[in-house]
mmCIF file of C-alpha atoms in Angstrom:
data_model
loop_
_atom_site.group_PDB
_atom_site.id
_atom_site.type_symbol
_atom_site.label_atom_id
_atom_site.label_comp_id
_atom_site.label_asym_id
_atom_site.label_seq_id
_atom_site.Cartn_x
_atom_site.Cartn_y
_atom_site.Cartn_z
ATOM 1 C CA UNK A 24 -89.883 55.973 -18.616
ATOM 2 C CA UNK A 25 -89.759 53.500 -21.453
ATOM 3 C CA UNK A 26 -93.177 52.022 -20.255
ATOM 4 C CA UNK A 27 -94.385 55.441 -20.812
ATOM 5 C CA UNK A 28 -92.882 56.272 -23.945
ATOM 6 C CA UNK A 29 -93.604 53.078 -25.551
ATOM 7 C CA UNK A 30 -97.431 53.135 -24.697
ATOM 8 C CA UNK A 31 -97.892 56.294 -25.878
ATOM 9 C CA UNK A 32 -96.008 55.736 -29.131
ATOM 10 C CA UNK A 33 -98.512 52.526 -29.363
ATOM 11 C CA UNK A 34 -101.430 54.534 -28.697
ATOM 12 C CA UNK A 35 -100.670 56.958 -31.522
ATOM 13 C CA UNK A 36 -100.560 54.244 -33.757
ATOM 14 C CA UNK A 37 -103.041 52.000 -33.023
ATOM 15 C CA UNK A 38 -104.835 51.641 -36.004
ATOM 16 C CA UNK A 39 -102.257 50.421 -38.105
ATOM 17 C CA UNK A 40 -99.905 46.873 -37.411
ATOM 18 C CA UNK A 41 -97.169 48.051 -35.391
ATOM 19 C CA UNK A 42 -94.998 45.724 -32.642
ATOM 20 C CA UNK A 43 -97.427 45.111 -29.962
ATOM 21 C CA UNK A 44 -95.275 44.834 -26.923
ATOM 22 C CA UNK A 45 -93.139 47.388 -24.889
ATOM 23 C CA UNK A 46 -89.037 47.566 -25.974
ATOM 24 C CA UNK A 47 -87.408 44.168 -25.824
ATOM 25 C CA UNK A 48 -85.201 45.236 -22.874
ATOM 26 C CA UNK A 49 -84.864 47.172 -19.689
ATOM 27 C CA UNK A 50 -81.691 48.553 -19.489
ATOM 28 C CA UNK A 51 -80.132 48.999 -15.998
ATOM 29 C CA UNK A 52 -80.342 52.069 -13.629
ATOM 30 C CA UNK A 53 -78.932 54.935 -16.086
ATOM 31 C CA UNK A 54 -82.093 56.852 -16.081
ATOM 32 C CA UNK A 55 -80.535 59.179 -19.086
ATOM 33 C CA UNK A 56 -80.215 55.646 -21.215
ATOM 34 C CA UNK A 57 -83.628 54.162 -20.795
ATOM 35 C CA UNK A 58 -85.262 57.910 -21.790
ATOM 36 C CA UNK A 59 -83.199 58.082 -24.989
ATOM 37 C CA UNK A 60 -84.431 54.519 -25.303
ATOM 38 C CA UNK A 61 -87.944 55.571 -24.904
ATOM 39 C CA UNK A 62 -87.441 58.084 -27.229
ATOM 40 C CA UNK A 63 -85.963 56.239 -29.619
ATOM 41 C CA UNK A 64 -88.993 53.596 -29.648
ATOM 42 C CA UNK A 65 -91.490 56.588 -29.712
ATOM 43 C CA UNK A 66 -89.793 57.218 -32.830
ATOM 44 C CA UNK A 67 -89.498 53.995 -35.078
ATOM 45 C CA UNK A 68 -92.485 52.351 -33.849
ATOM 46 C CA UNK A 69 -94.885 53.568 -36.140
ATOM 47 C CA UNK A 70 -92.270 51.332 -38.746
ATOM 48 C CA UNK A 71 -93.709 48.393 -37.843
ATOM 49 C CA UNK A 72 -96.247 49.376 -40.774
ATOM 50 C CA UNK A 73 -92.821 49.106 -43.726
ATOM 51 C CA UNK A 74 -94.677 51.439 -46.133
ATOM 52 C CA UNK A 75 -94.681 54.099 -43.430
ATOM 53 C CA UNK A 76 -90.702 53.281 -43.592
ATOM 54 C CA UNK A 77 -90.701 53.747 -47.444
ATOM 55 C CA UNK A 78 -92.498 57.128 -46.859
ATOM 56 C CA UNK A 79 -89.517 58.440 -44.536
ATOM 57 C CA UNK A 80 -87.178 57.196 -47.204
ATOM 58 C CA UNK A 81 -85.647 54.089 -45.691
ATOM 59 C CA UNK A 82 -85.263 51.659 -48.652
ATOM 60 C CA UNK A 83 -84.130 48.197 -48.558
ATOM 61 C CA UNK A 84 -80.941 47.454 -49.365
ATOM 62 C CA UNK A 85 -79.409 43.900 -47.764
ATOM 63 C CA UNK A 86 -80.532 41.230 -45.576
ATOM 64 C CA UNK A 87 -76.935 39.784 -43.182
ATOM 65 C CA UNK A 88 -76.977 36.817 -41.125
ATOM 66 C CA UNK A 89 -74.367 34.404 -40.380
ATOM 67 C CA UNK A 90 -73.357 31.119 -37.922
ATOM 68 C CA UNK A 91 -73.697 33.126 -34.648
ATOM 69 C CA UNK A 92 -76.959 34.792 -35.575
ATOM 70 C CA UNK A 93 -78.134 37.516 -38.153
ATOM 71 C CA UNK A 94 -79.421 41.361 -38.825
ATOM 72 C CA UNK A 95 -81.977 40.550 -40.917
ATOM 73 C CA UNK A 96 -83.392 43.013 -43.777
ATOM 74 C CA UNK A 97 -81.619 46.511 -43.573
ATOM 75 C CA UNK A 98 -83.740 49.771 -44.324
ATOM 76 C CA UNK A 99 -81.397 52.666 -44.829
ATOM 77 C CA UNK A 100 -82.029 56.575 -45.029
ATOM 78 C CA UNK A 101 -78.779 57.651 -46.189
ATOM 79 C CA UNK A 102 -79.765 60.976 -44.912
ATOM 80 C CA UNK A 103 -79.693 59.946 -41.113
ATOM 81 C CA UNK A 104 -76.280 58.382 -41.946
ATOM 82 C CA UNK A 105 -73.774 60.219 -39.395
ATOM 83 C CA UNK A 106 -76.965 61.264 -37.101
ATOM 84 C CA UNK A 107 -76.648 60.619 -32.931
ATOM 85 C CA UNK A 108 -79.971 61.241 -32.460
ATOM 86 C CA UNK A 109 -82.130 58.578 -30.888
ATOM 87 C CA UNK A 110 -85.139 59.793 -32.712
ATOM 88 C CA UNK A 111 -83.353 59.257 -36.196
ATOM 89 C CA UNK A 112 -81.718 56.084 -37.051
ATOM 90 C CA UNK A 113 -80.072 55.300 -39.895
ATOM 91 C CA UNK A 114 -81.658 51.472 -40.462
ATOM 92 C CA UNK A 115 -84.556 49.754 -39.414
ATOM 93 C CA UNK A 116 -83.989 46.113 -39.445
ATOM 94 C CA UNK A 117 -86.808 43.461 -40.235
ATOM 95 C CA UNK A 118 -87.206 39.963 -39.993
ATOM 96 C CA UNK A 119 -89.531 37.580 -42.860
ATOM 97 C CA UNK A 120 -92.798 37.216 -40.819
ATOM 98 C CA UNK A 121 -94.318 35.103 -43.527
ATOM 99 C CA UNK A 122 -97.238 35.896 -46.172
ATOM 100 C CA UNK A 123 -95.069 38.349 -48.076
ATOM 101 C CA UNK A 124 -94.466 40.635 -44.574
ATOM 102 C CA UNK A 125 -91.734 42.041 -42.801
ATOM 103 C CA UNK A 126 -91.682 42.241 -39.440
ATOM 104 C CA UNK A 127 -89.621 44.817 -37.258
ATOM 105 C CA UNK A 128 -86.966 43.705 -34.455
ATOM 106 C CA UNK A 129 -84.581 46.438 -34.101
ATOM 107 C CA UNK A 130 -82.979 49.896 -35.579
ATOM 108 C CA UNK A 131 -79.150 51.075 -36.347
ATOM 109 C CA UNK A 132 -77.280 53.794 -36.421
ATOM 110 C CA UNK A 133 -74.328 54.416 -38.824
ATOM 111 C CA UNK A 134 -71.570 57.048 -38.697
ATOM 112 C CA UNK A 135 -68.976 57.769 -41.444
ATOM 113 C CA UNK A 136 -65.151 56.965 -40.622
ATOM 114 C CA UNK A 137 -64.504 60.454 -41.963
ATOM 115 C CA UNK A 138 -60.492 60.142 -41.077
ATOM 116 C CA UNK A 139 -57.618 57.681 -39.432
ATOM 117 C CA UNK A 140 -58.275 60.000 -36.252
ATOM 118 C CA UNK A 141 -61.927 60.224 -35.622
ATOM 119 C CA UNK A 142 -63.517 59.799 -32.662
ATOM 120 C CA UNK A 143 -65.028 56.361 -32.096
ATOM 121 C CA UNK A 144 -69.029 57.507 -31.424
ATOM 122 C CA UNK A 145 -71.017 56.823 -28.642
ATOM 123 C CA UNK A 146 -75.274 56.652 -28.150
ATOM 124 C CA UNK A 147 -77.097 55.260 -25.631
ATOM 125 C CA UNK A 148 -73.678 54.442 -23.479
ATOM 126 C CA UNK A 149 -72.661 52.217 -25.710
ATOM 127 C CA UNK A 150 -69.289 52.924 -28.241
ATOM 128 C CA UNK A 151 -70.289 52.038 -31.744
ATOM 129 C CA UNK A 152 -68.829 49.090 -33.190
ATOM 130 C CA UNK A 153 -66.303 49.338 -36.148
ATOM 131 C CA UNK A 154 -64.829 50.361 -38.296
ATOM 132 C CA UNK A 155 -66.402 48.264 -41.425
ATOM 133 C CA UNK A 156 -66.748 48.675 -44.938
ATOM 134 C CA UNK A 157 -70.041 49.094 -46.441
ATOM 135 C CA UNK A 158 -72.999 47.144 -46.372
ATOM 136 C CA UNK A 159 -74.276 47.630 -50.066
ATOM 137 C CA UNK A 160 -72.178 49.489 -53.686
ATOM 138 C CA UNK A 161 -72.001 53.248 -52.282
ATOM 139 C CA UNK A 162 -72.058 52.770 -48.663
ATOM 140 C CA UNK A 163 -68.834 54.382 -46.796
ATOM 141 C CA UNK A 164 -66.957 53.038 -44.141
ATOM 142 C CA UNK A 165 -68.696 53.183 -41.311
ATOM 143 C CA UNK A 166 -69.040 52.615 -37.440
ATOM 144 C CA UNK A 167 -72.891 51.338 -36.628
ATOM 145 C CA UNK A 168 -74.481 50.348 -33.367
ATOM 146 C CA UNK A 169 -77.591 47.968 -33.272
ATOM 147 C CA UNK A 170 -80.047 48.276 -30.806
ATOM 148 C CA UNK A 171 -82.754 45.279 -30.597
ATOM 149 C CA UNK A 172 -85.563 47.514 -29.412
ATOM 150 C CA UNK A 173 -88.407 44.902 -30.732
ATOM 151 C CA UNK A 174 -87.427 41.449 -30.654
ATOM 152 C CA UNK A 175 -84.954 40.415 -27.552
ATOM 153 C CA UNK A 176 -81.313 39.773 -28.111
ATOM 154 C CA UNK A 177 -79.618 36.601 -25.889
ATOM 155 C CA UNK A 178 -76.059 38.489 -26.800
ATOM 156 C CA UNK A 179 -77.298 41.553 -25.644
ATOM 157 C CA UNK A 180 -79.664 44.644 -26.525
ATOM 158 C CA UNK A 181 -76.775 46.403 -28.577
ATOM 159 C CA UNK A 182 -74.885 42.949 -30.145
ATOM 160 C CA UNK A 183 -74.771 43.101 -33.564
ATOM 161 C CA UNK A 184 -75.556 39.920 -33.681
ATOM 162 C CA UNK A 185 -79.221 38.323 -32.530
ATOM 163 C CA UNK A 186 -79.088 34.381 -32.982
ATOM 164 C CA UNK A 187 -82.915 34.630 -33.207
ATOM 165 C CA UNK A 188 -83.021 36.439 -36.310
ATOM 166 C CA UNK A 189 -82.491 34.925 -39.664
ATOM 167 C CA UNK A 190 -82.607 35.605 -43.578
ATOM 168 C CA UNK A 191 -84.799 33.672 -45.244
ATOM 169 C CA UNK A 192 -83.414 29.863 -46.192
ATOM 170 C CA UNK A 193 -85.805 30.575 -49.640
ATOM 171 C CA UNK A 194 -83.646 33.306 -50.961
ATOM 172 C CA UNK A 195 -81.490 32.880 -54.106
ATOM 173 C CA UNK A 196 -77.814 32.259 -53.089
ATOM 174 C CA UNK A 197 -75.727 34.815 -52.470
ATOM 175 C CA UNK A 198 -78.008 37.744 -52.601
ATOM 176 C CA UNK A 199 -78.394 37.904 -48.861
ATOM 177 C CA UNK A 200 -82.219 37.284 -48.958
ATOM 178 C CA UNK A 201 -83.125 39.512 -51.393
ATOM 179 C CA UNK A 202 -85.737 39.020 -54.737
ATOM 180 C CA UNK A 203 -86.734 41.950 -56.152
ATOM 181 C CA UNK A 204 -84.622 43.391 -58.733
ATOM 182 C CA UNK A 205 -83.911 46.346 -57.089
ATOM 183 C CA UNK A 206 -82.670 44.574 -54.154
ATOM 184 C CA UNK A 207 -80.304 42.118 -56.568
ATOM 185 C CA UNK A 208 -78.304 44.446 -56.855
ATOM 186 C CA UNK A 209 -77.303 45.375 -54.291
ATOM 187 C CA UNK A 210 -73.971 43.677 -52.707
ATOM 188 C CA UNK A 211 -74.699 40.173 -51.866
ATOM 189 C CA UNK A 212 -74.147 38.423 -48.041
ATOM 190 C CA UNK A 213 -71.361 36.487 -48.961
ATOM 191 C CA UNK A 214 -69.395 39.242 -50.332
ATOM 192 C CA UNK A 215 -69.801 41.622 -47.232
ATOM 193 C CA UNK A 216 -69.294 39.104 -45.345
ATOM 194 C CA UNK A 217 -65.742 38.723 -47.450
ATOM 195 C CA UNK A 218 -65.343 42.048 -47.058
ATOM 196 C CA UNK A 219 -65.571 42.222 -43.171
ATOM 197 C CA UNK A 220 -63.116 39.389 -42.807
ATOM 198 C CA UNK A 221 -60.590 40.842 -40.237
ATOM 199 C CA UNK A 222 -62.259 44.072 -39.628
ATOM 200 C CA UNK A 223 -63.022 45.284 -36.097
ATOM 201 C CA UNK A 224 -66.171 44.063 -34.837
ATOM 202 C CA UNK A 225 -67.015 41.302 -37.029
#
Protein backbone atom coordinates (compact mmCIF):
# COMPACT_ATOMS: atom_id res chain seq x y z
CA UNK A 1 0.00 0.00 0.00
CA UNK A 2 2.81 2.38 0.79
CA UNK A 3 4.67 1.19 -2.44
CA UNK A 4 1.64 2.38 -4.13
CA UNK A 5 1.04 5.50 -2.49
CA UNK A 6 4.51 6.60 -2.53
CA UNK A 7 5.00 6.03 -6.38
CA UNK A 8 2.18 7.74 -7.23
CA UNK A 9 2.88 10.72 -4.99
CA UNK A 10 6.48 10.59 -6.90
CA UNK A 11 4.94 10.46 -10.16
CA UNK A 12 2.87 13.59 -9.54
CA UNK A 13 5.83 15.34 -8.78
CA UNK A 14 8.33 14.41 -10.92
CA UNK A 15 9.45 17.41 -12.35
CA UNK A 16 10.50 19.10 -9.42
CA UNK A 17 13.44 17.68 -6.60
CA UNK A 18 11.51 15.70 -4.29
CA UNK A 19 12.98 12.46 -2.04
CA UNK A 20 13.60 9.89 -4.58
CA UNK A 21 13.03 6.71 -2.71
CA UNK A 22 9.87 4.98 -1.22
CA UNK A 23 9.14 5.80 2.89
CA UNK A 24 12.14 4.98 5.02
CA UNK A 25 10.27 2.11 6.74
CA UNK A 26 7.85 -0.73 6.45
CA UNK A 27 5.92 -0.91 9.33
CA UNK A 28 4.69 -4.38 10.46
CA UNK A 29 1.38 -6.19 9.53
CA UNK A 30 -1.28 -3.40 10.69
CA UNK A 31 -2.60 -2.88 7.27
CA UNK A 32 -4.68 0.36 8.71
CA UNK A 33 -0.98 1.85 9.80
CA UNK A 34 1.00 1.42 6.64
CA UNK A 35 -2.21 3.13 4.53
CA UNK A 36 -2.26 6.17 6.83
CA UNK A 37 1.47 5.97 6.22
CA UNK A 38 1.00 5.99 2.56
CA UNK A 39 -1.18 8.66 2.87
CA UNK A 40 0.71 10.61 4.85
CA UNK A 41 3.82 10.41 2.30
CA UNK A 42 1.35 11.13 -0.63
CA UNK A 43 0.91 14.19 1.23
CA UNK A 44 4.34 15.85 2.25
CA UNK A 45 6.27 14.57 -0.53
CA UNK A 46 5.85 17.19 -2.87
CA UNK A 47 7.97 19.21 0.31
CA UNK A 48 10.94 17.93 -0.72
CA UNK A 49 10.87 21.15 -3.09
CA UNK A 50 10.98 23.78 0.60
CA UNK A 51 9.40 26.66 -1.38
CA UNK A 52 6.40 24.43 -2.07
CA UNK A 53 6.53 24.19 1.99
CA UNK A 54 6.65 28.06 2.28
CA UNK A 55 3.59 28.16 -0.09
CA UNK A 56 1.44 25.89 2.41
CA UNK A 57 2.64 28.15 5.16
CA UNK A 58 5.17 26.05 7.02
CA UNK A 59 7.92 28.54 8.07
CA UNK A 60 11.07 27.80 9.74
CA UNK A 61 11.36 28.25 13.06
CA UNK A 62 14.31 25.99 14.99
CA UNK A 63 16.77 23.47 14.12
CA UNK A 64 17.19 20.64 17.66
CA UNK A 65 19.78 18.13 17.90
CA UNK A 66 21.56 16.82 20.78
CA UNK A 67 24.21 13.79 22.08
CA UNK A 68 21.82 10.93 21.11
CA UNK A 69 20.91 12.33 17.72
CA UNK A 70 18.85 15.40 16.37
CA UNK A 71 15.44 16.78 14.55
CA UNK A 72 16.99 18.88 12.37
CA UNK A 73 15.27 22.19 10.85
CA UNK A 74 11.52 22.45 12.00
CA UNK A 75 8.84 23.86 9.46
CA UNK A 76 5.69 24.68 11.35
CA UNK A 77 2.02 25.56 10.11
CA UNK A 78 0.58 26.66 13.24
CA UNK A 79 -2.67 26.02 11.61
CA UNK A 80 -2.26 22.10 11.49
CA UNK A 81 -1.21 22.44 15.18
CA UNK A 82 -3.81 20.06 17.10
CA UNK A 83 -4.62 18.19 13.58
CA UNK A 84 -4.68 13.96 13.60
CA UNK A 85 -4.77 13.82 10.19
CA UNK A 86 -2.04 11.98 8.35
CA UNK A 87 -2.42 14.18 5.37
CA UNK A 88 -1.69 17.40 7.54
CA UNK A 89 1.24 17.61 9.74
CA UNK A 90 2.15 20.17 11.76
CA UNK A 91 6.23 20.20 10.87
CA UNK A 92 8.25 19.08 8.20
CA UNK A 93 11.70 18.48 9.35
CA UNK A 94 14.89 19.01 7.09
CA UNK A 95 18.33 18.22 7.24
CA UNK A 96 21.49 20.81 5.61
CA UNK A 97 22.11 18.96 2.27
CA UNK A 98 24.84 21.38 1.37
CA UNK A 99 24.97 24.31 -1.38
CA UNK A 100 22.49 26.44 0.54
CA UNK A 101 19.64 23.33 0.43
CA UNK A 102 17.52 21.63 2.72
CA UNK A 103 16.81 18.35 2.42
CA UNK A 104 13.62 16.49 3.82
CA UNK A 105 13.81 13.37 6.34
CA UNK A 106 10.68 13.31 8.21
CA UNK A 107 7.26 15.23 9.37
CA UNK A 108 5.56 15.92 13.01
CA UNK A 109 2.60 16.31 14.41
CA UNK A 110 1.84 18.58 17.44
CA UNK A 111 -1.22 18.70 19.71
CA UNK A 112 -1.96 21.35 22.40
CA UNK A 113 -1.97 20.15 26.21
CA UNK A 114 -5.28 22.00 26.41
CA UNK A 115 -5.81 20.81 30.32
CA UNK A 116 -4.16 18.59 33.38
CA UNK A 117 -6.78 15.88 32.06
CA UNK A 118 -6.46 15.55 28.38
CA UNK A 119 -6.21 12.67 26.61
CA UNK A 120 -2.69 11.65 25.62
CA UNK A 121 -3.21 11.45 21.45
CA UNK A 122 -2.61 8.73 19.34
CA UNK A 123 -1.78 8.51 15.14
CA UNK A 124 -0.48 5.92 13.34
CA UNK A 125 -0.61 3.44 16.63
CA UNK A 126 1.72 5.20 18.19
CA UNK A 127 0.82 7.58 21.63
CA UNK A 128 2.38 10.95 21.12
CA UNK A 129 5.22 11.79 23.17
CA UNK A 130 4.98 14.57 25.89
CA UNK A 131 4.05 16.75 27.38
CA UNK A 132 6.84 19.59 26.47
CA UNK A 133 7.03 23.14 26.39
CA UNK A 134 7.42 24.91 23.23
CA UNK A 135 9.82 24.72 20.63
CA UNK A 136 10.13 28.52 19.65
CA UNK A 137 8.50 32.25 21.75
CA UNK A 138 4.60 31.47 21.18
CA UNK A 139 4.53 27.84 20.86
CA UNK A 140 2.12 26.05 23.59
CA UNK A 141 2.70 23.09 25.41
CA UNK A 142 2.43 20.44 23.41
CA UNK A 143 2.46 16.57 22.79
CA UNK A 144 4.26 15.82 19.14
CA UNK A 145 5.01 12.55 17.43
CA UNK A 146 7.85 12.28 14.75
CA UNK A 147 7.61 10.07 12.06
CA UNK A 148 10.97 9.55 9.86
CA UNK A 149 9.10 8.94 6.63
CA UNK A 150 12.34 10.00 4.38
CA UNK A 151 15.52 9.29 5.90
CA UNK A 152 15.62 5.90 8.20
CA UNK A 153 15.70 6.10 11.93
CA UNK A 154 18.15 3.28 13.90
CA UNK A 155 15.83 4.24 17.18
CA UNK A 156 12.89 3.69 15.36
CA UNK A 157 10.43 5.23 12.62
CA UNK A 158 8.52 7.34 15.36
CA UNK A 159 11.79 8.19 17.93
CA UNK A 160 12.14 11.57 18.34
CA UNK A 161 15.39 11.22 18.09
CA UNK A 162 17.41 10.07 14.64
CA UNK A 163 21.29 9.86 15.45
CA UNK A 164 21.75 10.38 11.67
CA UNK A 165 20.47 13.74 11.57
CA UNK A 166 22.36 16.75 12.65
CA UNK A 167 22.31 20.72 12.80
CA UNK A 168 24.82 22.19 11.12
CA UNK A 169 28.43 22.41 13.18
CA UNK A 170 28.68 26.08 11.04
CA UNK A 171 25.84 27.68 12.85
CA UNK A 172 26.35 30.56 15.33
CA UNK A 173 26.16 29.21 18.95
CA UNK A 174 23.22 28.88 20.52
CA UNK A 175 20.78 29.64 17.82
CA UNK A 176 20.13 26.02 17.06
CA UNK A 177 21.42 26.27 13.42
CA UNK A 178 19.77 29.09 12.40
CA UNK A 179 21.21 32.48 10.22
CA UNK A 180 18.75 34.42 8.91
CA UNK A 181 17.37 37.05 10.99
CA UNK A 182 14.12 35.87 11.06
CA UNK A 183 15.19 32.61 12.28
CA UNK A 184 17.53 34.42 15.23
CA UNK A 185 14.96 34.95 16.85
CA UNK A 186 13.49 32.51 17.44
CA UNK A 187 14.32 30.45 20.84
CA UNK A 188 17.73 29.10 20.61
CA UNK A 189 18.76 25.01 21.07
CA UNK A 190 20.30 25.41 24.21
CA UNK A 191 17.48 27.08 25.83
CA UNK A 192 14.77 24.44 24.75
CA UNK A 193 16.84 22.14 25.48
CA UNK A 194 16.91 23.91 29.23
CA UNK A 195 13.55 24.04 29.04
CA UNK A 196 12.83 20.26 28.42
CA UNK A 197 15.11 19.27 31.26
CA UNK A 198 12.86 16.81 33.26
CA UNK A 199 9.92 16.86 31.04
CA UNK A 200 8.34 13.63 29.76
CA UNK A 201 9.89 12.40 26.75
CA UNK A 202 13.05 14.16 26.57
Amino acid sequence: MIARLAGAALALVAAIAVPASAPAHATGPDPAVEQQLGEAYAATARYGYTPFAAEDGYRARVCLARAQGGMGFHYFNESHFGSLDPKRPAALLYEDAGHGTRRLVGVEWVVPVTGKNMKRPRLFGQDFQGPMPGHYPGMPTHYDLHVWLYKKNPSGLFAQWNPRVTCPASATPGMSGMKNKSDMSNMSNMDHMKGMKGMPGH
